[in-house]
mmCIF file of C-alpha atoms in Angstrom:
data_model
loop_
_atom_site.group_PDB
_atom_site.id
_atom_site.type_symbol
_atom_site.label_atom_id
_atom_site.label_comp_id
_atom_site.label_asym_id
_atom_site.label_seq_id
_atom_site.Cartn_x
_atom_site.Cartn_y
_atom_site.Cartn_z
ATOM 1 C CA MET A 1 -6.512 19.032 21.298
ATOM 2 C CA SER A 2 -4.470 20.038 18.271
ATOM 3 C CA LYS A 3 -3.783 17.636 15.424
ATOM 4 C CA PHE A 4 -0.066 17.616 16.163
ATOM 5 C CA LEU A 5 -0.597 17.021 19.927
ATOM 6 C CA ARG A 6 -2.942 14.138 19.145
ATOM 7 C CA PHE A 7 -0.367 12.778 16.803
ATOM 8 C CA ALA A 8 2.422 13.089 19.369
ATOM 9 C CA LEU A 9 0.367 11.120 21.910
ATOM 10 C CA TRP A 10 -0.508 8.537 19.294
ATOM 11 C CA SER A 11 3.157 8.212 18.334
ATOM 12 C CA LEU A 12 4.140 7.594 21.960
ATOM 13 C CA VAL A 13 1.547 4.836 22.385
ATOM 14 C CA ALA A 14 2.337 3.340 18.981
ATOM 15 C CA SER A 15 6.022 3.365 19.788
ATOM 16 C CA VAL A 16 5.518 1.349 22.958
ATOM 17 C CA LEU A 17 3.158 -1.107 21.249
ATOM 18 C CA GLY A 18 5.307 -1.330 18.150
ATOM 19 C CA PHE A 19 8.417 -2.111 20.138
ATOM 20 C CA ALA A 20 6.603 -4.887 21.978
ATOM 21 C CA VAL A 21 5.309 -6.444 18.766
ATOM 22 C CA LEU A 22 8.628 -6.141 16.959
ATOM 23 C CA THR A 23 10.327 -7.835 19.884
ATOM 24 C CA HIS A 24 7.815 -10.681 19.479
ATOM 25 C CA HIS A 25 8.568 -10.868 15.740
ATOM 26 C CA SER A 26 12.264 -10.845 16.397
ATOM 27 C CA SER A 27 12.011 -13.679 18.852
ATOM 28 C CA ALA A 28 10.088 -15.740 16.328
ATOM 29 C CA ALA A 29 12.149 -14.975 13.245
ATOM 30 C CA GLY A 30 15.633 -14.391 14.605
ATOM 31 C CA SER A 31 17.464 -12.238 17.102
ATOM 32 C CA ARG A 32 17.167 -8.464 16.902
ATOM 33 C CA GLU A 33 20.946 -8.282 16.441
ATOM 34 C CA ASP A 34 20.475 -9.984 13.070
ATOM 35 C CA PHE A 35 19.005 -6.820 11.595
ATOM 36 C CA PRO A 36 21.490 -4.227 10.321
ATOM 37 C CA ALA A 37 21.185 -0.715 11.728
ATOM 38 C CA LYS A 38 21.772 0.816 8.282
ATOM 39 C CA LEU A 39 20.011 -0.045 5.018
ATOM 40 C CA SER A 40 23.326 -0.069 3.128
ATOM 41 C CA GLN A 41 24.511 -2.983 5.289
ATOM 42 C CA TRP A 42 22.045 -5.260 3.525
ATOM 43 C CA LYS A 43 23.927 -4.503 0.264
ATOM 44 C CA LEU A 44 20.626 -4.596 -1.594
ATOM 45 C CA ILE A 45 19.688 -0.915 -1.925
ATOM 46 C CA GLN A 46 22.481 1.654 -1.878
ATOM 47 C CA ARG A 47 23.197 5.145 -3.082
ATOM 48 C CA ALA A 48 25.505 5.208 -6.099
ATOM 49 C CA GLY A 49 26.277 8.764 -7.221
ATOM 50 C CA ASP A 50 23.089 10.489 -8.316
ATOM 51 C CA ARG A 51 21.037 7.287 -8.178
ATOM 52 C CA LEU A 52 19.663 4.841 -5.682
ATOM 53 C CA ALA A 53 20.663 1.471 -7.077
ATOM 54 C CA ALA A 54 19.577 -2.103 -6.436
ATOM 55 C CA ALA A 55 21.865 -5.125 -6.330
ATOM 56 C CA PRO A 56 22.020 -6.942 -9.716
ATOM 57 C CA SER A 57 19.836 -9.774 -8.417
ATOM 58 C CA GLY A 58 16.938 -7.388 -7.756
ATOM 59 C CA VAL A 59 13.844 -7.322 -9.984
ATOM 60 C CA THR A 60 12.111 -3.946 -10.153
ATOM 61 C CA TYR A 61 8.358 -4.333 -10.410
ATOM 62 C CA GLU A 62 5.158 -2.311 -10.285
ATOM 63 C CA LEU A 63 1.590 -3.030 -9.268
ATOM 64 C CA ALA A 64 -1.386 -2.692 -11.594
ATOM 65 C CA THR A 65 -2.838 -0.224 -9.103
ATOM 66 C CA PRO A 66 -0.718 0.881 -6.136
ATOM 67 C CA LEU A 67 -1.941 1.675 -2.653
ATOM 68 C CA PHE A 68 -2.342 5.375 -1.813
ATOM 69 C CA THR A 69 0.144 6.670 0.762
ATOM 70 C CA ASP A 70 -0.200 10.443 0.996
ATOM 71 C CA TYR A 71 0.797 10.898 -2.650
ATOM 72 C CA ALA A 72 4.250 9.368 -2.037
ATOM 73 C CA LEU A 73 5.831 7.672 -5.049
ATOM 74 C CA LYS A 74 7.240 4.177 -4.578
ATOM 75 C CA TRP A 75 10.072 2.110 -6.000
ATOM 76 C CA ARG A 76 9.687 -1.649 -5.517
ATOM 77 C CA VAL A 77 12.406 -4.269 -5.853
ATOM 78 C CA LEU A 78 12.124 -8.028 -5.277
ATOM 79 C CA PHE A 79 15.162 -10.092 -4.252
ATOM 80 C CA ILE A 80 14.760 -13.873 -4.465
ATOM 81 C CA PRO A 81 17.736 -16.075 -3.506
ATOM 82 C CA ASN A 82 19.619 -17.475 -6.477
ATOM 83 C CA GLY A 83 18.460 -20.931 -7.521
ATOM 84 C CA GLN A 84 15.133 -20.677 -5.708
ATOM 85 C CA LYS A 85 11.619 -20.041 -6.968
ATOM 86 C CA ALA A 86 8.360 -18.597 -5.755
ATOM 87 C CA ALA A 87 5.314 -20.874 -6.081
ATOM 88 C CA TYR A 88 2.411 -19.325 -8.004
ATOM 89 C CA ASN A 89 -0.983 -18.918 -6.378
ATOM 90 C CA PRO A 90 -3.918 -17.438 -8.331
ATOM 91 C CA ASP A 91 -5.332 -15.524 -5.355
ATOM 92 C CA ARG A 92 -2.965 -15.292 -2.418
ATOM 93 C CA ALA A 93 0.566 -13.947 -2.149
ATOM 94 C CA PHE A 94 3.062 -16.181 -3.934
ATOM 95 C CA ASP A 95 4.851 -18.660 -1.697
ATOM 96 C CA LEU A 96 8.247 -16.959 -1.687
ATOM 97 C CA PRO A 97 11.341 -18.854 -0.503
ATOM 98 C CA VAL A 98 13.061 -18.125 2.799
ATOM 99 C CA GLY A 99 15.707 -15.474 2.197
ATOM 100 C CA THR A 100 13.475 -13.361 -0.057
ATOM 101 C CA VAL A 101 13.577 -9.601 0.588
ATOM 102 C CA ILE A 102 11.010 -7.126 -0.724
ATOM 103 C CA ALA A 103 12.151 -3.488 -0.702
ATOM 104 C CA LYS A 104 9.797 -0.545 -1.129
ATOM 105 C CA THR A 105 11.234 2.968 -1.129
ATOM 106 C CA PHE A 106 8.914 5.951 -0.629
ATOM 107 C CA TYR A 107 9.856 9.331 -2.057
ATOM 108 C CA TYR A 108 8.510 12.733 -3.068
ATOM 109 C CA PRO A 109 9.538 15.157 -5.789
ATOM 110 C CA VAL A 110 10.858 18.435 -4.371
ATOM 111 C CA ALA A 111 11.810 21.817 -5.797
ATOM 112 C CA PRO A 112 15.542 22.313 -6.495
ATOM 113 C CA VAL A 113 17.262 22.757 -3.105
ATOM 114 C CA ASP A 114 20.766 22.122 -1.758
ATOM 115 C CA HIS A 115 19.747 19.410 0.700
ATOM 116 C CA THR A 116 16.576 17.578 -0.285
ATOM 117 C CA GLY A 117 16.490 15.654 2.987
ATOM 118 C CA GLU A 118 15.955 18.874 4.906
ATOM 119 C CA SER A 119 13.111 20.094 2.705
ATOM 120 C CA ALA A 120 9.768 20.019 4.501
ATOM 121 C CA ASP A 121 8.016 21.119 1.296
ATOM 122 C CA VAL A 122 7.224 18.198 -0.974
ATOM 123 C CA LEU A 123 5.446 18.448 -4.310
ATOM 124 C CA LYS A 124 2.266 16.670 -5.265
ATOM 125 C CA ALA A 125 3.547 14.232 -7.858
ATOM 126 C CA ARG A 126 2.624 14.664 -11.521
ATOM 127 C CA PRO A 127 2.799 11.845 -14.098
ATOM 128 C CA SER A 128 6.123 13.294 -15.271
ATOM 129 C CA ASP A 129 7.566 12.761 -11.771
ATOM 130 C CA TYR A 130 7.011 8.994 -11.935
ATOM 131 C CA GLN A 131 10.110 6.814 -12.380
ATOM 132 C CA ASP A 132 9.910 3.150 -13.309
ATOM 133 C CA GLY A 133 13.115 2.623 -11.291
ATOM 134 C CA VAL A 134 14.601 0.191 -13.803
ATOM 135 C CA GLY A 135 18.339 0.875 -13.607
ATOM 136 C CA GLY A 136 17.921 2.729 -10.337
ATOM 137 C CA LEU A 137 16.089 5.721 -8.943
ATOM 138 C CA ARG A 138 17.268 9.140 -10.103
ATOM 139 C CA LEU A 139 17.707 11.319 -7.024
ATOM 140 C CA ALA A 140 17.770 14.831 -8.505
ATOM 141 C CA HIS A 141 14.925 16.823 -6.924
ATOM 142 C CA VAL A 142 13.785 13.846 -4.852
ATOM 143 C CA ARG A 143 13.379 13.523 -1.092
ATOM 144 C CA LEU A 144 13.729 9.931 0.061
ATOM 145 C CA MET A 145 11.440 9.199 3.001
ATOM 146 C CA GLU A 146 11.793 5.550 3.942
ATOM 147 C CA THR A 147 12.596 2.098 2.630
ATOM 148 C CA ARG A 148 10.496 -0.721 4.036
ATOM 149 C CA LEU A 149 11.953 -4.203 3.933
ATOM 150 C CA LEU A 150 9.897 -7.369 4.199
ATOM 151 C CA VAL A 151 12.338 -10.140 5.007
ATOM 152 C CA HIS A 152 11.371 -13.805 4.839
ATOM 153 C CA ARG A 153 13.111 -15.623 7.666
ATOM 154 C CA ALA A 154 12.684 -19.262 8.675
ATOM 155 C CA GLY A 155 10.243 -18.147 11.382
ATOM 156 C CA GLY A 156 8.157 -15.976 9.070
ATOM 157 C CA TRP A 157 8.130 -12.523 7.515
ATOM 158 C CA VAL A 158 9.666 -9.591 9.375
ATOM 159 C CA ALA A 159 8.895 -5.943 8.588
ATOM 160 C CA LEU A 160 11.763 -3.472 8.989
ATOM 161 C CA PRO A 161 11.278 0.275 8.410
ATOM 162 C CA TYR A 162 14.403 2.254 7.454
ATOM 163 C CA VAL A 163 14.087 6.056 7.550
ATOM 164 C CA TRP A 164 16.350 8.049 5.260
ATOM 165 C CA ASP A 165 18.839 10.321 6.990
ATOM 166 C CA GLU A 166 18.756 14.071 6.344
ATOM 167 C CA ASP A 167 21.861 13.858 4.159
ATOM 168 C CA GLN A 168 20.062 11.203 2.058
ATOM 169 C CA ARG A 169 23.188 9.024 1.994
ATOM 170 C CA ASP A 170 21.766 6.089 3.955
ATOM 171 C CA ALA A 171 18.700 5.036 5.925
ATOM 172 C CA THR A 172 18.516 4.020 9.594
ATOM 173 C CA LEU A 173 16.389 1.231 11.056
ATOM 174 C CA GLU A 174 13.629 2.809 13.130
ATOM 175 C CA ARG A 175 11.915 -0.095 14.842
ATOM 176 C CA VAL A 176 9.123 2.056 16.255
ATOM 177 C CA GLY A 177 8.473 4.012 13.081
ATOM 178 C CA ASP A 178 8.573 7.772 12.749
ATOM 179 C CA ALA A 179 6.380 10.828 12.228
ATOM 180 C CA ILE A 180 7.698 13.506 9.878
ATOM 181 C CA PRO A 181 5.876 16.872 9.501
ATOM 182 C CA LEU A 182 5.705 17.922 5.845
ATOM 183 C CA THR A 183 3.863 20.380 3.637
ATOM 184 C CA MET A 184 2.288 19.182 0.411
ATOM 185 C CA VAL A 185 2.633 21.817 -2.309
ATOM 186 C CA ASP A 186 0.175 21.642 -5.198
ATOM 187 C CA GLY A 187 0.550 24.757 -7.335
ATOM 188 C CA THR A 188 -0.414 27.643 -5.073
ATOM 189 C CA GLU A 189 -2.023 25.358 -2.485
ATOM 190 C CA ARG A 190 -0.147 24.205 0.617
ATOM 191 C CA LYS A 191 -1.320 21.531 3.039
ATOM 192 C CA ASP A 192 0.485 20.590 6.255
ATOM 193 C CA PHE A 193 0.435 16.906 7.111
ATOM 194 C CA VAL A 194 2.386 14.314 9.048
ATOM 195 C CA TYR A 195 4.060 11.554 7.058
ATOM 196 C CA VAL A 196 3.886 8.382 9.131
ATOM 197 C CA VAL A 197 6.483 5.635 8.954
ATOM 198 C CA PRO A 198 4.682 2.597 10.403
ATOM 199 C CA ASN A 199 5.988 0.519 13.255
ATOM 200 C CA ALA A 200 5.693 -3.276 13.254
ATOM 201 C CA ASN A 201 2.310 -3.083 14.954
ATOM 202 C CA ASP A 202 0.962 -1.053 12.029
ATOM 203 C CA CYS A 203 2.436 -3.547 9.557
ATOM 204 C CA ALA A 204 0.455 -6.388 11.099
ATOM 205 C CA ASN A 205 -2.783 -4.407 10.720
ATOM 206 C CA CYS A 206 -2.520 -4.668 6.939
ATOM 207 C CA HIS A 207 -0.171 -7.598 6.325
ATOM 208 C CA ALA A 208 -1.767 -10.199 8.608
ATOM 209 C CA PRO A 209 -3.436 -12.499 6.030
ATOM 210 C CA ASN A 210 -6.027 -14.094 8.291
ATOM 211 C CA PHE A 211 -7.557 -12.601 11.434
ATOM 212 C CA THR A 212 -9.769 -15.644 12.024
ATOM 213 C CA THR A 213 -6.870 -17.816 13.167
ATOM 214 C CA GLY A 214 -5.698 -15.570 16.000
ATOM 215 C CA GLU A 215 -2.250 -15.246 14.416
ATOM 216 C CA ILE A 216 -2.430 -11.501 13.873
ATOM 217 C CA ASN A 217 1.346 -11.159 14.161
ATOM 218 C CA HIS A 218 1.854 -13.550 11.234
ATOM 219 C CA ILE A 219 2.368 -11.295 8.224
ATOM 220 C CA GLU A 220 2.635 -11.789 4.457
ATOM 221 C CA PRO A 221 3.328 -9.552 1.450
ATOM 222 C CA ILE A 222 0.329 -7.800 -0.107
ATOM 223 C CA GLY A 223 1.529 -6.788 -3.547
ATOM 224 C CA ILE A 224 3.172 -10.048 -4.667
ATOM 225 C CA LYS A 225 -0.076 -11.511 -5.977
ATOM 226 C CA ALA A 226 -0.951 -12.525 -9.516
ATOM 227 C CA ARG A 227 -3.665 -9.917 -10.035
ATOM 228 C CA HIS A 228 -1.404 -7.061 -8.919
ATOM 229 C CA LEU A 229 1.623 -8.176 -10.980
ATOM 230 C CA ASN A 230 -0.170 -9.281 -14.156
ATOM 231 C CA ARG A 231 0.800 -6.281 -16.300
ATOM 232 C CA ASP A 232 3.521 -5.196 -18.684
ATOM 233 C CA PHE A 233 6.523 -3.370 -17.233
ATOM 234 C CA PRO A 234 10.042 -2.577 -18.474
ATOM 235 C CA GLY A 235 13.065 -4.494 -17.268
ATOM 236 C CA LYS A 236 15.180 -7.459 -18.353
ATOM 237 C CA PHE A 237 13.895 -8.870 -21.695
ATOM 238 C CA GLY A 238 12.284 -5.485 -22.452
ATOM 239 C CA THR A 239 8.749 -4.352 -21.687
ATOM 240 C CA ILE A 240 6.936 -7.603 -21.054
ATOM 241 C CA ASN A 241 4.433 -9.074 -18.632
ATOM 242 C CA GLN A 242 5.887 -9.219 -15.127
ATOM 243 C CA LEU A 243 4.726 -12.804 -14.500
ATOM 244 C CA THR A 244 6.477 -13.845 -17.696
ATOM 245 C CA ARG A 245 9.645 -12.034 -16.625
ATOM 246 C CA LEU A 246 9.752 -13.803 -13.254
ATOM 247 C CA GLN A 247 9.329 -17.159 -15.017
ATOM 248 C CA ARG A 248 12.077 -16.428 -17.576
ATOM 249 C CA LEU A 249 14.394 -15.407 -14.743
ATOM 250 C CA GLY A 250 13.671 -18.711 -13.016
ATOM 251 C CA TYR A 251 12.064 -17.027 -10.006
ATOM 252 C CA LEU A 252 8.463 -18.271 -10.438
ATOM 253 C CA SER A 253 6.991 -21.723 -10.961
ATOM 254 C CA GLY A 254 3.501 -22.997 -11.640
ATOM 255 C CA ALA A 255 2.133 -19.881 -13.330
ATOM 256 C CA PRO A 256 -0.401 -20.290 -16.167
ATOM 257 C CA ALA A 257 -0.400 -18.295 -19.392
ATOM 258 C CA VAL A 258 -0.829 -14.645 -18.461
ATOM 259 C CA ALA A 259 -4.191 -14.529 -20.247
ATOM 260 C CA SER A 260 -5.461 -17.107 -17.736
ATOM 261 C CA ALA A 261 -4.094 -15.355 -14.651
ATOM 262 C CA PRO A 262 -6.263 -12.905 -12.673
ATOM 263 C CA ARG A 263 -5.636 -9.278 -13.496
ATOM 264 C CA ASN A 264 -6.429 -5.973 -11.875
ATOM 265 C CA VAL A 265 -6.379 -2.834 -13.988
ATOM 266 C CA ASP A 266 -4.627 0.512 -13.746
ATOM 267 C CA TRP A 267 -7.060 2.791 -11.924
ATOM 268 C CA HIS A 268 -5.615 5.801 -13.785
ATOM 269 C CA ASP A 269 -6.506 4.408 -17.223
ATOM 270 C CA GLU A 270 -9.661 6.281 -18.231
ATOM 271 C CA ARG A 271 -10.032 4.111 -21.338
ATOM 272 C CA LEU A 272 -11.123 1.251 -19.093
ATOM 273 C CA PRO A 273 -14.548 0.734 -17.490
ATOM 274 C CA VAL A 274 -15.076 2.685 -14.283
ATOM 275 C CA ASP A 275 -16.254 -0.463 -12.516
ATOM 276 C CA ALA A 276 -12.959 -2.289 -13.174
ATOM 277 C CA ARG A 277 -10.901 0.753 -12.154
ATOM 278 C CA ALA A 278 -12.848 1.340 -8.935
ATOM 279 C CA ARG A 279 -12.783 -2.340 -7.967
ATOM 280 C CA SER A 280 -9.004 -2.454 -8.480
ATOM 281 C CA TYR A 281 -8.582 0.713 -6.409
ATOM 282 C CA LEU A 282 -10.734 -0.624 -3.562
ATOM 283 C CA ASP A 283 -9.011 -4.002 -3.707
ATOM 284 C CA ILE A 284 -5.490 -2.703 -3.141
ATOM 285 C CA ASN A 285 -6.488 0.014 -0.660
ATOM 286 C CA CYS A 286 -9.152 -1.752 1.375
ATOM 287 C CA SER A 287 -9.218 -5.533 0.947
ATOM 288 C CA HIS A 288 -6.400 -6.353 3.363
ATOM 289 C CA CYS A 289 -9.010 -5.546 6.051
ATOM 290 C CA HIS A 290 -12.254 -5.816 4.091
ATOM 291 C CA SER A 291 -12.225 -9.503 3.173
ATOM 292 C CA PRO A 292 -13.858 -12.599 4.668
ATOM 293 C CA VAL A 293 -10.748 -13.160 6.816
ATOM 294 C CA GLY A 294 -9.548 -9.571 7.310
ATOM 295 C CA ALA A 295 -9.733 -7.344 10.361
ATOM 296 C CA ALA A 296 -12.985 -5.813 9.056
ATOM 297 C CA ARG A 297 -14.545 -9.159 8.085
ATOM 298 C CA THR A 298 -17.502 -8.712 10.455
ATOM 299 C CA THR A 299 -18.688 -5.643 8.532
ATOM 300 C CA GLY A 300 -19.688 -7.887 5.641
ATOM 301 C CA LEU A 301 -18.160 -5.306 3.273
ATOM 302 C CA TRP A 302 -15.532 -7.088 1.215
ATOM 303 C CA PHE A 303 -13.434 -5.644 -1.597
ATOM 304 C CA ASP A 304 -11.076 -8.584 -2.045
ATOM 305 C CA GLN A 305 -10.987 -9.575 -5.726
ATOM 306 C CA GLY A 306 -9.284 -12.857 -4.904
ATOM 307 C CA HIS A 307 -11.421 -15.976 -4.762
ATOM 308 C CA GLU A 308 -9.775 -18.145 -2.158
ATOM 309 C CA HIS A 309 -12.333 -17.578 0.573
ATOM 310 C CA GLY A 310 -15.375 -19.118 -1.097
ATOM 311 C CA ALA A 311 -17.626 -16.105 -0.613
ATOM 312 C CA ASP A 312 -20.613 -15.237 -2.806
ATOM 313 C CA TRP A 313 -18.634 -13.002 -5.129
ATOM 314 C CA ALA A 314 -21.595 -12.299 -7.421
ATOM 315 C CA SER A 315 -23.626 -10.615 -4.683
ATOM 316 C CA PRO A 316 -23.748 -6.792 -4.913
ATOM 317 C CA ARG A 317 -24.138 -6.770 -1.122
ATOM 318 C CA ARG A 318 -20.540 -7.964 -0.838
ATOM 319 C CA ILE A 319 -19.331 -4.591 -2.100
ATOM 320 C CA GLY A 320 -21.864 -2.710 -0.003
ATOM 321 C CA VAL A 321 -24.690 -2.103 -2.489
ATOM 322 C CA CYS A 322 -27.823 -1.407 -0.432
ATOM 323 C CA LYS A 323 -26.127 -3.009 2.577
ATOM 324 C CA GLN A 324 -27.165 -1.327 5.799
ATOM 325 C CA ILE A 325 -24.516 -0.412 8.342
ATOM 326 C CA VAL A 326 -23.913 -3.167 10.913
ATOM 327 C CA ALA A 327 -23.089 -0.817 13.787
ATOM 328 C CA GLY A 328 -24.104 2.719 14.711
ATOM 329 C CA GLY A 329 -21.888 5.634 15.664
ATOM 330 C CA HIS A 330 -20.465 8.649 13.899
ATOM 331 C CA GLY A 331 -18.489 6.470 11.503
ATOM 332 C CA GLY A 332 -21.568 6.072 9.327
ATOM 333 C CA GLY A 333 -22.345 9.775 9.202
ATOM 334 C CA GLY A 334 -26.031 9.015 9.773
ATOM 335 C CA LEU A 335 -26.256 7.431 6.307
ATOM 336 C CA PRO A 336 -28.202 4.190 5.857
ATOM 337 C CA PHE A 337 -26.237 2.272 3.208
ATOM 338 C CA ASP A 338 -22.588 1.479 2.512
ATOM 339 C CA VAL A 339 -23.196 2.100 -1.188
ATOM 340 C CA ALA A 340 -26.415 3.691 -2.472
ATOM 341 C CA PRO A 341 -26.533 3.267 -6.306
ATOM 342 C CA GLY A 342 -26.669 6.609 -8.108
ATOM 343 C CA GLU A 343 -26.377 8.515 -4.833
ATOM 344 C CA PRO A 344 -22.745 8.947 -3.746
ATOM 345 C CA GLU A 345 -23.688 11.582 -1.153
ATOM 346 C CA LYS A 346 -25.852 8.981 0.595
ATOM 347 C CA SER A 347 -23.103 6.333 0.577
ATOM 348 C CA ILE A 348 -21.100 5.630 3.735
ATOM 349 C CA LEU A 349 -18.166 4.406 1.647
ATOM 350 C CA LEU A 350 -17.591 7.815 0.077
ATOM 351 C CA TYR A 351 -18.259 9.604 3.379
ATOM 352 C CA ARG A 352 -15.502 7.669 5.143
ATOM 353 C CA LEU A 353 -12.999 7.939 2.294
ATOM 354 C CA ARG A 354 -13.408 11.736 2.376
ATOM 355 C CA SER A 355 -12.932 11.979 6.133
ATOM 356 C CA ASN A 356 -9.753 12.729 8.035
ATOM 357 C CA VAL A 357 -11.372 12.258 11.436
ATOM 358 C CA PRO A 358 -9.995 9.357 13.526
ATOM 359 C CA GLY A 359 -12.731 6.767 13.996
ATOM 360 C CA THR A 360 -14.374 7.769 10.725
ATOM 361 C CA MET A 361 -11.637 7.960 8.100
ATOM 362 C CA MET A 362 -10.919 5.034 5.835
ATOM 363 C CA PRO A 363 -8.447 3.524 5.533
ATOM 364 C CA GLU A 364 -7.822 3.941 9.257
ATOM 365 C CA ILE A 365 -4.040 4.020 8.839
ATOM 366 C CA GLY A 366 -1.554 4.667 6.072
ATOM 367 C CA ARG A 367 -2.637 8.170 5.181
ATOM 368 C CA SER A 368 -2.918 11.645 6.652
ATOM 369 C CA LEU A 369 -4.233 13.286 3.473
ATOM 370 C CA VAL A 370 -7.454 12.738 1.571
ATOM 371 C CA HIS A 371 -6.941 11.143 -1.848
ATOM 372 C CA ALA A 372 -8.987 13.498 -4.013
ATOM 373 C CA GLU A 373 -8.464 11.568 -7.256
ATOM 374 C CA GLY A 374 -9.386 8.237 -5.673
ATOM 375 C CA ILE A 375 -12.537 9.761 -4.221
ATOM 376 C CA ALA A 376 -13.486 11.145 -7.634
ATOM 377 C CA LEU A 377 -13.171 7.638 -9.084
ATOM 378 C CA VAL A 378 -15.326 6.040 -6.369
ATOM 379 C CA ARG A 379 -17.883 8.815 -6.727
ATOM 380 C CA SER A 380 -18.113 8.213 -10.476
ATOM 381 C CA TRP A 381 -18.453 4.459 -9.855
ATOM 382 C CA ILE A 382 -21.402 4.948 -7.495
ATOM 383 C CA GLU A 383 -23.058 7.576 -9.717
ATOM 384 C CA ARG A 384 -23.175 5.119 -12.618
ATOM 385 C CA MET A 385 -24.699 2.281 -10.613
ATOM 386 C CA GLU A 386 -28.289 1.393 -11.381
ATOM 387 C CA GLY A 387 -30.892 0.487 -8.787
ATOM 388 C CA GLN A 388 -32.447 1.969 -5.693
ATOM 389 C CA CYS A 389 -32.064 1.022 -2.048
ATOM 390 C CA ARG A 390 -34.952 0.714 0.336
ATOM 391 C CA LEU A 391 -34.848 0.398 4.096
ATOM 392 C CA ALA A 392 -36.413 -2.698 5.575
ATOM 393 C CA SER A 393 -39.174 -0.506 6.998
ATOM 394 C CA GLU A 394 -40.009 0.697 3.462
ATOM 395 C CA GLN A 395 -40.331 -2.748 1.914
#
């Protein structure tokens, strides 16, 4: 079965499941008719000439280390209702007031073309392609893919995916997600892939904060946590710490001095220790499942750098060091340990990150491409680890 046929079948099943889940969400958080069909109707994110602009109340922000999504670049804007505040939490997502909207727009750089929305060739982003988005997103040589809204209603958070139209003037609500064939161009190399816009069912897979309570359709933001926001970033008041900015704007209460707040690092920054960079990378990409309360909690492999769950955070076994696989199957590649110090080729973690095979690849959703640079970082992290694993039969 070809990759595209598999994907078409998957999309059909996901569409049916996604529609059912979104209907459930809508019943809990408000009627489906409450959600505008077009992104511009929210009057939060709109095209203005050669830019995509946010309403004046929006606060553009960035994460210390962002999640990998097939090399797409992202522009994030937080809208908190006037006169209301988020409550600080050192580990979990901030308690954001009802009415808050989080907007995340995914885009790719493209070669100069007349209609960027019709270009199936997208460029692998270079550092020079990055935009901080303060003052809006410049749209020259950019293909907009989607804008995801997380909307806090009285009944809970609702995820709404808006897919940008071919003319790039507006985006349309696609409740069941979308699948867009693209080609990633990296110099002379070309790689076909399918860009996936998640449906509501996919959103719950990552955004459900606790799978032990049975409320897997209850979702929360992932990025609005102290350790992801505790970094300098330009915006109102200049380039300052983002937690400080939210406090000065009157949008955050209860936060300590930034030096006392948890902090993840920028995984790109080669001046920093590899351990800190790798742990930050694994936290944002893996810990929404691999935590004591996540969907993958029974694996015993936890990358959550928060401390709210009371786990033994000092144990190397928690991050897979010399931990034997808990279940058989091809997902482990026949390797004995999640992480084998000094031996990346014998580590299941690296094996699964490098895979694109359903049932083996990690993360299971959210990507169609392999993240070569992320894999290089994890490889370097494992290579530098000291120690040696032994099977129980060898001890």
